[in-house]
Amino acid sequence: MELRPGVHLFPAHLARPAQEELLGEVRAMVAAAPLLRPEMPGTGRPFSVRMTNGGPLGWVSDRKGYRYQPTHPGTGAPWPPIPARLLRLWEEVADWPVPPDACLVNFYDETARLGLHQDRDEEDLLAPVLSVSLGDEAVFRLGGLERGDPTRSLRLRSGDVLVLGGAGRLCFHGVDRILPGSSTLLPKGGRINLTLRRVRPH
Ligand code: SIN
Ligand code: FE2
């Protein structure tokens, strides 16, 4: 389903058993690389979303700014590998010749949200961004290429895959809120979003 040029939604792409297996893999990633609470560059204001990463590079944000780095800022260890299932998913739907080198894991509790933004910290701004949703539904906001462009609201449900590529790679997007109790995947509720990106040009 093409939502706007270059923005493709694959509703319920992962069936429940695949979601459960992926959740187990994400839990193992979080055990190795505990969730962090990023801070806004400059002000140090904490994000409501908690994050960690897998892969050669991970996205971090603190008072010094946004960046990709090869290690977890708390443990100093390299990020755990990107689960093979996600690499296969990228091959299947991303339509890009090289694998992702970063997998951001976002965890939203029932009060978390993410303001409207573009993903543009990558050196390669042509490779698509692929995201997978698990757990409670998100009220997702999708805009255009300029901050002031009209936006639309859509639900991202557990198992949905969204690809921002081509003419949609730099679309503004954000998460207005989570709908608590809308999924039974996470026993304590909440939402996980996994974002695969290619940071370094090939
Ligand atoms: C993000 O833009 O980093 C995450 C989007 C989402 O949670 O669906
Ligand atoms: Fe984003």
JSON list of C-alpha atoms and ligand atoms in Angstrom, two decimals:
[
{"chain": "A", "resi": 1, "resn": "MET", "atom": "CA", "xyz": [0.00, 0.00, 0.00]},
{"chain": "A", "resi": 2, "resn": "GLU", "atom": "CA", "xyz": [1.63, 3.28, -1.11]},
{"chain": "A", "resi": 3, "resn": "LEU", "atom": "CA", "xyz": [0.65, 6.06, 1.33]},
{"chain": "A", "resi": 4, "resn": "ARG", "atom": "CA", "xyz": [2.49, 8.73, -0.65]},
{"chain": "A", "resi": 5, "resn": "PRO", "atom": "CA", "xyz": [5.31, 8.50, -3.17]},
{"chain": "A", "resi": 6, "resn": "GLY", "atom": "CA", "xyz": [8.02, 6.27, -1.71]},
{"chain": "A", "resi": 7, "resn": "VAL", "atom": "CA", "xyz": [6.16, 5.49, 1.53]},
{"chain": "A", "resi": 8, "resn": "HIS", "atom": "CA", "xyz": [4.91, 1.89, 1.63]},
{"chain": "A", "resi": 9, "resn": "LEU", "atom": "CA", "xyz": [2.89, 0.24, 4.38]},
{"chain": "A", "resi": 10, "resn": "PHE", "atom": "CA", "xyz": [2.80, -3.57, 4.60]},
{"chain": "A", "resi": 11, "resn": "PRO", "atom": "CA", "xyz": [-0.05, -4.18, 7.06]},
{"chain": "A", "resi": 12, "resn": "ALA", "atom": "CA", "xyz": [0.28, -7.30, 9.26]},
{"chain": "A", "resi": 13, "resn": "HIS", "atom": "CA", "xyz": [3.38, -8.35, 7.35]},
{"chain": "A", "resi": 14, "resn": "LEU", "atom": "CA", "xyz": [4.59, -10.37, 10.34]},
{"chain": "A", "resi": 15, "resn": "ALA", "atom": "CA", "xyz": [2.15, -12.98, 11.61]},
{"chain": "A", "resi": 16, "resn": "ARG", "atom": "CA", "xyz": [1.79, -13.49, 15.36]},
{"chain": "A", "resi": 17, "resn": "PRO", "atom": "CA", "xyz": [4.33, -16.37, 15.65]},
{"chain": "A", "resi": 18, "resn": "ALA", "atom": "CA", "xyz": [6.96, -14.29, 13.82]},
{"chain": "A", "resi": 19, "resn": "GLN", "atom": "CA", "xyz": [6.17, -11.31, 16.09]},
{"chain": "A", "resi": 20, "resn": "GLU", "atom": "CA", "xyz": [6.70, -13.52, 19.15]},
{"chain": "A", "resi": 21, "resn": "GLU", "atom": "CA", "xyz": [10.00, -14.84, 17.85]},
{"chain": "A", "resi": 22, "resn": "LEU", "atom": "CA", "xyz": [11.16, -11.33, 17.01]},
{"chain": "A", "resi": 23, "resn": "LEU", "atom": "CA", "xyz": [10.13, -10.13, 20.47]},
{"chain": "A", "resi": 24, "resn": "GLY", "atom": "CA", "xyz": [12.34, -12.84, 22.01]},
{"chain": "A", "resi": 25, "resn": "GLU", "atom": "CA", "xyz": [15.25, -11.61, 19.89]},
{"chain": "A", "resi": 26, "resn": "VAL", "atom": "CA", "xyz": [14.62, -8.00, 20.91]},
{"chain": "A", "resi": 27, "resn": "ARG", "atom": "CA", "xyz": [14.60, -9.04, 24.57]},
{"chain": "A", "resi": 28, "resn": "ALA", "atom": "CA", "xyz": [18.03, -10.62, 24.08]},
{"chain": "A", "resi": 29, "resn": "MET", "atom": "CA", "xyz": [19.27, -7.40, 22.45]},
{"chain": "A", "resi": 30, "resn": "VAL", "atom": "CA", "xyz": [17.98, -5.34, 25.38]},
{"chain": "A", "resi": 31, "resn": "ALA", "atom": "CA", "xyz": [19.62, -7.73, 27.88]},
{"chain": "A", "resi": 32, "resn": "ALA", "atom": "CA", "xyz": [22.99, -7.11, 26.17]},
{"chain": "A", "resi": 33, "resn": "ALA", "atom": "CA", "xyz": [22.43, -3.41, 25.48]},
{"chain": "A", "resi": 34, "resn": "PRO", "atom": "CA", "xyz": [20.06, -1.95, 28.11]},
{"chain": "A", "resi": 35, "resn": "LEU", "atom": "CA", "xyz": [17.47, 0.65, 27.10]},
{"chain": "A", "resi": 36, "resn": "LEU", "atom": "CA", "xyz": [18.70, 4.23, 27.38]},
{"chain": "A", "resi": 37, "resn": "ARG", "atom": "CA", "xyz": [16.76, 7.43, 27.78]},
{"chain": "A", "resi": 38, "resn": "PRO", "atom": "CA", "xyz": [18.12, 9.83, 25.14]},
{"chain": "A", "resi": 39, "resn": "GLU", "atom": "CA", "xyz": [18.35, 13.57, 25.85]},
{"chain": "A", "resi": 40, "resn": "MET", "atom": "CA", "xyz": [17.69, 16.50, 23.54]},
{"chain": "A", "resi": 41, "resn": "PRO", "atom": "CA", "xyz": [20.90, 18.05, 22.26]},
{"chain": "A", "resi": 42, "resn": "GLY", "atom": "CA", "xyz": [21.65, 21.29, 24.08]},
{"chain": "A", "resi": 43, "resn": "THR", "atom": "CA", "xyz": [18.87, 21.30, 26.68]},
{"chain": "A", "resi": 44, "resn": "GLY", "atom": "CA", "xyz": [19.36, 17.74, 27.93]},
{"chain": "A", "resi": 45, "resn": "ARG", "atom": "CA", "xyz": [15.59, 17.35, 28.13]},
{"chain": "A", "resi": 46, "resn": "PRO", "atom": "CA", "xyz": [14.87, 13.60, 28.33]},
{"chain": "A", "resi": 47, "resn": "PHE", "atom": "CA", "xyz": [12.94, 11.80, 25.59]},
{"chain": "A", "resi": 48, "resn": "SER", "atom": "CA", "xyz": [9.82, 9.93, 26.67]},
{"chain": "A", "resi": 49, "resn": "VAL", "atom": "CA", "xyz": [10.85, 7.04, 24.40]},
{"chain": "A", "resi": 50, "resn": "ARG", "atom": "CA", "xyz": [13.63, 4.72, 25.59]},
{"chain": "A", "resi": 51, "resn": "MET", "atom": "CA", "xyz": [16.07, 3.37, 23.02]},
{"chain": "A", "resi": 52, "resn": "THR", "atom": "CA", "xyz": [18.84, 0.93, 22.30]},
{"chain": "A", "resi": 53, "resn": "ASN", "atom": "CA", "xyz": [20.40, -0.44, 19.12]},
{"chain": "A", "resi": 54, "resn": "GLY", "atom": "CA", "xyz": [21.73, -3.43, 17.25]},
{"chain": "A", "resi": 55, "resn": "GLY", "atom": "CA", "xyz": [24.25, -3.63, 14.45]},
{"chain": "A", "resi": 56, "resn": "PRO", "atom": "CA", "xyz": [27.62, -2.01, 13.67]},
{"chain": "A", "resi": 57, "resn": "LEU", "atom": "CA", "xyz": [26.23, 1.47, 14.41]},
{"chain": "A", "resi": 58, "resn": "GLY", "atom": "CA", "xyz": [23.68, 2.76, 16.88]},
{"chain": "A", "resi": 59, "resn": "TRP", "atom": "CA", "xyz": [21.85, 6.08, 17.04]},
{"chain": "A", "resi": 60, "resn": "VAL", "atom": "CA", "xyz": [22.33, 8.02, 20.27]},
{"chain": "A", "resi": 61, "resn": "SER", "atom": "CA", "xyz": [21.34, 11.49, 21.44]},
{"chain": "A", "resi": 62, "resn": "ASP", "atom": "CA", "xyz": [22.64, 13.47, 24.38]},
{"chain": "A", "resi": 63, "resn": "ARG", "atom": "CA", "xyz": [23.52, 17.08, 25.21]},
{"chain": "A", "resi": 64, "resn": "LYS", "atom": "CA", "xyz": [26.38, 16.94, 22.72]},
{"chain": "A", "resi": 65, "resn": "GLY", "atom": "CA", "xyz": [24.07, 16.08, 19.83]},
{"chain": "A", "resi": 66, "resn": "TYR", "atom": "CA", "xyz": [22.67, 13.27, 17.70]},
{"chain": "A", "resi": 67, "resn": "ARG", "atom": "CA", "xyz": [25.09, 10.77, 16.22]},
{"chain": "A", "resi": 68, "resn": "TYR", "atom": "CA", "xyz": [25.76, 7.16, 15.25]},
{"chain": "A", "resi": 69, "resn": "GLN", "atom": "CA", "xyz": [28.39, 5.31, 17.25]},
{"chain": "A", "resi": 70, "resn": "PRO", "atom": "CA", "xyz": [29.67, 1.70, 17.38]},
{"chain": "A", "resi": 71, "resn": "THR", "atom": "CA", "xyz": [29.26, 1.15, 21.14]},
{"chain": "A", "resi": 72, "resn": "HIS", "atom": "CA", "xyz": [26.61, 1.42, 23.87]},
{"chain": "A", "resi": 73, "resn": "PRO", "atom": "CA", "xyz": [27.31, 4.59, 25.89]},
{"chain": "A", "resi": 74, "resn": "GLY", "atom": "CA", "xyz": [26.54, 2.86, 29.20]},
{"chain": "A", "resi": 75, "resn": "THR", "atom": "CA", "xyz": [28.35, -0.47, 28.85]},
{"chain": "A", "resi": 76, "resn": "GLY", "atom": "CA", "xyz": [31.01, 0.59, 26.32]},
{"chain": "A", "resi": 77, "resn": "ALA", "atom": "CA", "xyz": [30.42, -2.69, 24.46]},
{"chain": "A", "resi": 78, "resn": "PRO", "atom": "CA", "xyz": [29.61, -3.00, 20.74]},
{"chain": "A", "resi": 79, "resn": "TRP", "atom": "CA", "xyz": [25.88, -3.12, 20.01]},
{"chain": "A", "resi": 80, "resn": "PRO", "atom": "CA", "xyz": [24.50, -6.67, 19.65]},
{"chain": "A", "resi": 81, "resn": "PRO", "atom": "CA", "xyz": [23.98, -7.97, 16.10]},
{"chain": "A", "resi": 82, "resn": "ILE", "atom": "CA", "xyz": [20.86, -7.22, 14.09]},
{"chain": "A", "resi": 83, "resn": "PRO", "atom": "CA", "xyz": [18.62, -10.34, 14.25]},
{"chain": "A", "resi": 84, "resn": "ALA", "atom": "CA", "xyz": [18.86, -12.44, 11.07]},
{"chain": "A", "resi": 85, "resn": "ARG", "atom": "CA", "xyz": [15.07, -12.31, 10.72]},
{"chain": "A", "resi": 86, "resn": "LEU", "atom": "CA", "xyz": [15.28, -8.52, 10.30]},
{"chain": "A", "resi": 87, "resn": "LEU", "atom": "CA", "xyz": [18.08, -8.78, 7.75]},
{"chain": "A", "resi": 88, "resn": "ARG", "atom": "CA", "xyz": [15.87, -11.17, 5.75]},
{"chain": "A", "resi": 89, "resn": "LEU", "atom": "CA", "xyz": [12.93, -8.78, 6.06]},
{"chain": "A", "resi": 90, "resn": "TRP", "atom": "CA", "xyz": [15.12, -5.98, 4.65]},
{"chain": "A", "resi": 91, "resn": "GLU", "atom": "CA", "xyz": [16.09, -8.20, 1.69]},
{"chain": "A", "resi": 92, "resn": "GLU", "atom": "CA", "xyz": [12.44, -8.99, 1.10]},
{"chain": "A", "resi": 93, "resn": "VAL", "atom": "CA", "xyz": [10.90, -5.52, 1.25]},
{"chain": "A", "resi": 94, "resn": "ALA", "atom": "CA", "xyz": [13.50, -2.74, 1.32]},
{"chain": "A", "resi": 95, "resn": "ASP", "atom": "CA", "xyz": [14.56, -3.11, -2.33]},
{"chain": "A", "resi": 96, "resn": "TRP", "atom": "CA", "xyz": [18.12, -2.02, -1.58]},
{"chain": "A", "resi": 97, "resn": "PRO", "atom": "CA", "xyz": [21.35, -3.79, -2.61]},
{"chain": "A", "resi": 98, "resn": "VAL", "atom": "CA", "xyz": [23.26, -3.53, 0.69]},
{"chain": "A", "resi": 99, "resn": "PRO", "atom": "CA", "xyz": [22.21, -4.59, 4.18]},
{"chain": "A", "resi": 100, "resn": "PRO", "atom": "CA", "xyz": [21.32, -2.17, 6.97]},
{"chain": "A", "resi": 101, "resn": "ASP", "atom": "CA", "xyz": [24.13, -1.28, 9.38]},
{"chain": "A", "resi": 102, "resn": "ALA", "atom": "CA", "xyz": [21.94, 0.11, 12.18]},
{"chain": "A", "resi": 103, "resn": "CYS", "atom": "CA", "xyz": [18.84, -1.13, 13.97]},
{"chain": "A", "resi": 104, "resn": "LEU", "atom": "CA", "xyz": [17.27, 1.34, 16.38]},
{"chain": "A", "resi": 105, "resn": "VAL", "atom": "CA", "xyz": [15.01, -0.17, 19.04]},
{"chain": "A", "resi": 106, "resn": "ASN", "atom": "CA", "xyz": [12.42, 2.28, 20.43]},
{"chain": "A", "resi": 107, "resn": "PHE", "atom": "CA", "xyz": [10.34, 1.37, 23.46]},
{"chain": "A", "resi": 108, "resn": "TYR", "atom": "CA", "xyz": [7.16, 3.36, 24.13]},
{"chain": "A", "resi": 109, "resn": "ASP", "atom": "CA", "xyz": [5.33, 3.02, 27.41]},
{"chain": "A", "resi": 110, "resn": "GLU", "atom": "CA", "xyz": [1.73, 4.26, 27.51]},
{"chain": "A", "resi": 111, "resn": "THR", "atom": "CA", "xyz": [2.77, 7.90, 27.93]},
{"chain": "A", "resi": 112, "resn": "ALA", "atom": "CA", "xyz": [5.60, 8.04, 25.39]},
{"chain": "A", "resi": 113, "resn": "ARG", "atom": "CA", "xyz": [5.46, 9.95, 22.13]},
{"chain": "A", "resi": 114, "resn": "LEU", "atom": "CA", "xyz": [7.88, 11.11, 19.45]},
{"chain": "A", "resi": 115, "resn": "GLY", "atom": "CA", "xyz": [7.68, 14.57, 17.90]},
{"chain": "A", "resi": 116, "resn": "LEU", "atom": "CA", "xyz": [7.52, 15.20, 14.16]},
{"chain": "A", "resi": 117, "resn": "HIS", "atom": "CA", "xyz": [11.00, 14.80, 12.65]},
{"chain": "A", "resi": 118, "resn": "GLN", "atom": "CA", "xyz": [12.95, 13.66, 9.61]},
{"chain": "A", "resi": 119, "resn": "ASP", "atom": "CA", "xyz": [15.49, 10.82, 9.71]},
{"chain": "A", "resi": 120, "resn": "ARG", "atom": "CA", "xyz": [18.52, 12.58, 8.35]},
{"chain": "A", "resi": 121, "resn": "ASP", "atom": "CA", "xyz": [21.51, 11.71, 10.52]},
{"chain": "A", "resi": 122, "resn": "GLU", "atom": "CA", "xyz": [22.57, 9.02, 8.05]},
{"chain": "A", "resi": 123, "resn": "GLU", "atom": "CA", "xyz": [25.43, 9.60, 5.62]},
{"chain": "A", "resi": 124, "resn": "ASP", "atom": "CA", "xyz": [23.44, 7.68, 3.04]},
{"chain": "A", "resi": 125, "resn": "LEU", "atom": "CA", "xyz": [20.16, 9.54, 2.57]},
{"chain": "A", "resi": 126, "resn": "LEU", "atom": "CA", "xyz": [19.13, 7.42, -0.42]},
{"chain": "A", "resi": 127, "resn": "ALA", "atom": "CA", "xyz": [18.87, 4.02, 1.30]},
{"chain": "A", "resi": 128, "resn": "PRO", "atom": "CA", "xyz": [15.35, 3.40, 2.62]},
{"chain": "A", "resi": 129, "resn": "VAL", "atom": "CA", "xyz": [14.35, 3.32, 6.27]},
{"chain": "A", "resi": 130, "resn": "LEU", "atom": "CA", "xyz": [12.33, 0.23, 7.25]},
{"chain": "A", "resi": 131, "resn": "SER", "atom": "CA", "xyz": [10.37, 0.05, 10.49]},
{"chain": "A", "resi": 132, "resn": "VAL", "atom": "CA", "xyz": [8.58, -2.82, 12.21]},
{"chain": "A", "resi": 133, "resn": "SER", "atom": "CA", "xyz": [5.97, -2.30, 14.92]},
{"chain": "A", "resi": 134, "resn": "LEU", "atom": "CA", "xyz": [5.36, -4.71, 17.82]},
{"chain": "A", "resi": 135, "resn": "GLY", "atom": "CA", "xyz": [2.85, -4.48, 20.66]},
{"chain": "A", "resi": 136, "resn": "ASP", "atom": "CA", "xyz": [0.35, -1.70, 21.27]},
{"chain": "A", "resi": 137, "resn": "GLU", "atom": "CA", "xyz": [-0.89, 0.40, 18.36]},
{"chain": "A", "resi": 138, "resn": "ALA", "atom": "CA", "xyz": [0.67, 3.75, 17.57]},
{"chain": "A", "resi": 139, "resn": "VAL", "atom": "CA", "xyz": [-1.16, 6.79, 16.30]},
{"chain": "A", "resi": 140, "resn": "PHE", "atom": "CA", "xyz": [1.46, 7.64, 13.70]},
{"chain": "A", "resi": 141, "resn": "ARG", "atom": "CA", "xyz": [1.70, 10.99, 11.92]},
{"chain": "A", "resi": 142, "resn": "LEU", "atom": "CA", "xyz": [3.02, 11.16, 8.38]},
{"chain": "A", "resi": 143, "resn": "GLY", "atom": "CA", "xyz": [3.81, 14.48, 6.76]},
{"chain": "A", "resi": 144, "resn": "GLY", "atom": "CA", "xyz": [5.59, 15.65, 3.65]},
{"chain": "A", "resi": 145, "resn": "LEU", "atom": "CA", "xyz": [9.08, 16.84, 2.84]},
{"chain": "A", "resi": 146, "resn": "GLU", "atom": "CA", "xyz": [8.66, 20.23, 4.54]},
{"chain": "A", "resi": 147, "resn": "ARG", "atom": "CA", "xyz": [7.81, 20.64, 8.20]},
{"chain": "A", "resi": 148, "resn": "GLY", "atom": "CA", "xyz": [4.73, 22.74, 7.41]},
{"chain": "A", "resi": 149, "resn": "ASP", "atom": "CA", "xyz": [3.25, 20.31, 4.86]},
{"chain": "A", "resi": 150, "resn": "PRO", "atom": "CA", "xyz": [-0.14, 18.75, 5.62]},
{"chain": "A", "resi": 151, "resn": "THR", "atom": "CA", "xyz": [0.04, 15.56, 7.66]},
{"chain": "A", "resi": 152, "resn": "ARG", "atom": "CA", "xyz": [-2.15, 12.49, 7.93]},
{"chain": "A", "resi": 153, "resn": "SER", "atom": "CA", "xyz": [-2.73, 10.20, 10.87]},
{"chain": "A", "resi": 154, "resn": "LEU", "atom": "CA", "xyz": [-2.62, 6.43, 10.62]},
{"chain": "A", "resi": 155, "resn": "ARG", "atom": "CA", "xyz": [-2.44, 3.48, 12.98]},
{"chain": "A", "resi": 156, "resn": "LEU", "atom": "CA", "xyz": [0.63, 1.27, 13.07]},
{"chain": "A", "resi": 157, "resn": "ARG", "atom": "CA", "xyz": [-0.27, -2.13, 14.50]},
{"chain": "A", "resi": 158, "resn": "SER", "atom": "CA", "xyz": [1.78, -5.06, 15.72]},
{"chain": "A", "resi": 159, "resn": "GLY", "atom": "CA", "xyz": [3.38, -6.77, 12.74]},
{"chain": "A", "resi": 160, "resn": "ASP", "atom": "CA", "xyz": [3.05, -3.79, 10.40]},
{"chain": "A", "resi": 161, "resn": "VAL", "atom": "CA", "xyz": [6.09, -2.85, 8.32]},
{"chain": "A", "resi": 162, "resn": "LEU", "atom": "CA", "xyz": [6.58, 0.69, 7.01]},
{"chain": "A", "resi": 163, "resn": "VAL", "atom": "CA", "xyz": [9.21, 1.70, 4.44]},
{"chain": "A", "resi": 164, "resn": "LEU", "atom": "CA", "xyz": [10.25, 5.29, 3.80]},
{"chain": "A", "resi": 165, "resn": "GLY", "atom": "CA", "xyz": [12.22, 5.21, 0.56]},
{"chain": "A", "resi": 166, "resn": "GLY", "atom": "CA", "xyz": [12.75, 7.03, -2.72]},
{"chain": "A", "resi": 167, "resn": "ALA", "atom": "CA", "xyz": [10.79, 10.28, -2.83]},
{"chain": "A", "resi": 168, "resn": "GLY", "atom": "CA", "xyz": [9.47, 9.55, 0.68]},
{"chain": "A", "resi": 169, "resn": "ARG", "atom": "CA", "xyz": [12.83, 8.94, 2.37]},
{"chain": "A", "resi": 170, "resn": "LEU", "atom": "CA", "xyz": [12.85, 12.33, 4.06]},
{"chain": "A", "resi": 171, "resn": "CYS", "atom": "CA", "xyz": [9.18, 12.62, 4.96]},
{"chain": "A", "resi": 172, "resn": "PHE", "atom": "CA", "xyz": [8.43, 14.11, 8.34]},
{"chain": "A", "resi": 173, "resn": "HIS", "atom": "CA", "xyz": [6.93, 11.59, 10.76]},
{"chain": "A", "resi": 174, "resn": "GLY", "atom": "CA", "xyz": [6.26, 11.07, 14.45]},
{"chain": "A", "resi": 175, "resn": "VAL", "atom": "CA", "xyz": [4.21, 9.17, 17.01]},
{"chain": "A", "resi": 176, "resn": "ASP", "atom": "CA", "xyz": [1.34, 11.15, 18.56]},
{"chain": "A", "resi": 177, "resn": "ARG", "atom": "CA", "xyz": [0.48, 8.51, 21.13]},
{"chain": "A", "resi": 178, "resn": "ILE", "atom": "CA", "xyz": [0.19, 4.84, 21.95]},
{"chain": "A", "resi": 179, "resn": "LEU", "atom": "CA", "xyz": [-3.15, 3.09, 22.47]},
{"chain": "A", "resi": 180, "resn": "PRO", "atom": "CA", "xyz": [-2.72, 1.15, 25.73]},
{"chain": "A", "resi": 181, "resn": "GLY", "atom": "CA", "xyz": [-4.29, -2.29, 25.83]},
{"chain": "A", "resi": 182, "resn": "SER", "atom": "CA", "xyz": [-4.58, -2.55, 22.04]},
{"chain": "A", "resi": 183, "resn": "SER", "atom": "CA", "xyz": [-2.29, -5.59, 21.74]},
{"chain": "A", "resi": 184, "resn": "THR", "atom": "CA", "xyz": [-1.60, -8.69, 23.81]},
{"chain": "A", "resi": 185, "resn": "LEU", "atom": "CA", "xyz": [1.93, -9.22, 22.46]},
{"chain": "A", "resi": 186, "resn": "LEU", "atom": "CA", "xyz": [3.77, -7.50, 25.34]},
{"chain": "A", "resi": 187, "resn": "PRO", "atom": "CA", "xyz": [2.44, -8.87, 28.65]},
{"chain": "A", "resi": 188, "resn": "LYS", "atom": "CA", "xyz": [2.93, -5.52, 30.41]},
{"chain": "A", "resi": 189, "resn": "GLY", "atom": "CA", "xyz": [1.83, -3.45, 27.41]},
{"chain": "A", "resi": 190, "resn": "GLY", "atom": "CA", "xyz": [3.73, -0.81, 25.48]},
{"chain": "A", "resi": 191, "resn": "ARG", "atom": "CA", "xyz": [5.08, -0.65, 21.96]},
{"chain": "A", "resi": 192, "resn": "ILE", "atom": "CA", "xyz": [8.39, -1.53, 20.35]},
{"chain": "A", "resi": 193, "resn": "ASN", "atom": "CA", "xyz": [9.46, -0.07, 17.03]},
{"chain": "A", "resi": 194, "resn": "LEU", "atom": "CA", "xyz": [12.52, -1.43, 15.23]},
{"chain": "A", "resi": 195, "resn": "THR", "atom": "CA", "xyz": [14.05, 0.81, 12.57]},
{"chain": "A", "resi": 196, "resn": "LEU", "atom": "CA", "xyz": [16.57, -0.55, 10.08]},
{"chain": "A", "resi": 197, "resn": "ARG", "atom": "CA", "xyz": [18.78, 1.97, 8.35]},
{"chain": "A", "resi": 198, "resn": "ARG", "atom": "CA", "xyz": [21.85, 2.12, 6.14]},
{"chain": "A", "resi": 199, "resn": "VAL", "atom": "CA", "xyz": [24.08, 4.80, 7.67]},
{"chain": "A", "resi": 200, "resn": "ARG", "atom": "CA", "xyz": [27.36, 4.41, 5.78]},
{"chain": "A", "resi": 201, "resn": "PRO", "atom": "CA", "xyz": [27.29, 4.62, 1.99]},
{"chain": "A", "resi": 202, "resn": "HIS", "atom": "CA", "xyz": [28.41, 1.43, 0.25]},
{"chain": "B", "resi": 1, "resn": "SIN", "atom": "C1", "xyz": [11.19, 6.73, 14.60]},
{"chain": "B", "resi": 1, "resn": "SIN", "atom": "O1", "xyz": [10.83, 7.61, 13.82]},
{"chain": "B", "resi": 1, "resn": "SIN", "atom": "O2", "xyz": [12.34, 6.65, 15.06]},
{"chain": "B", "resi": 1, "resn": "SIN", "atom": "C2", "xyz": [10.23, 5.69, 15.08]},
{"chain": "B", "resi": 1, "resn": "SIN", "atom": "C3", "xyz": [8.90, 5.70, 14.44]},
{"chain": "B", "resi": 1, "resn": "SIN", "atom": "C4", "xyz": [7.97, 4.73, 15.10]},
{"chain": "B", "resi": 1, "resn": "SIN", "atom": "O3", "xyz": [8.09, 4.48, 16.30]},
{"chain": "B", "resi": 1, "resn": "SIN", "atom": "O4", "xyz": [7.06, 4.22, 14.43]},
{"chain": "B", "resi": 2, "resn": "FE2", "atom": "FE", "xyz": [12.21, 8.59, 12.58]}
]
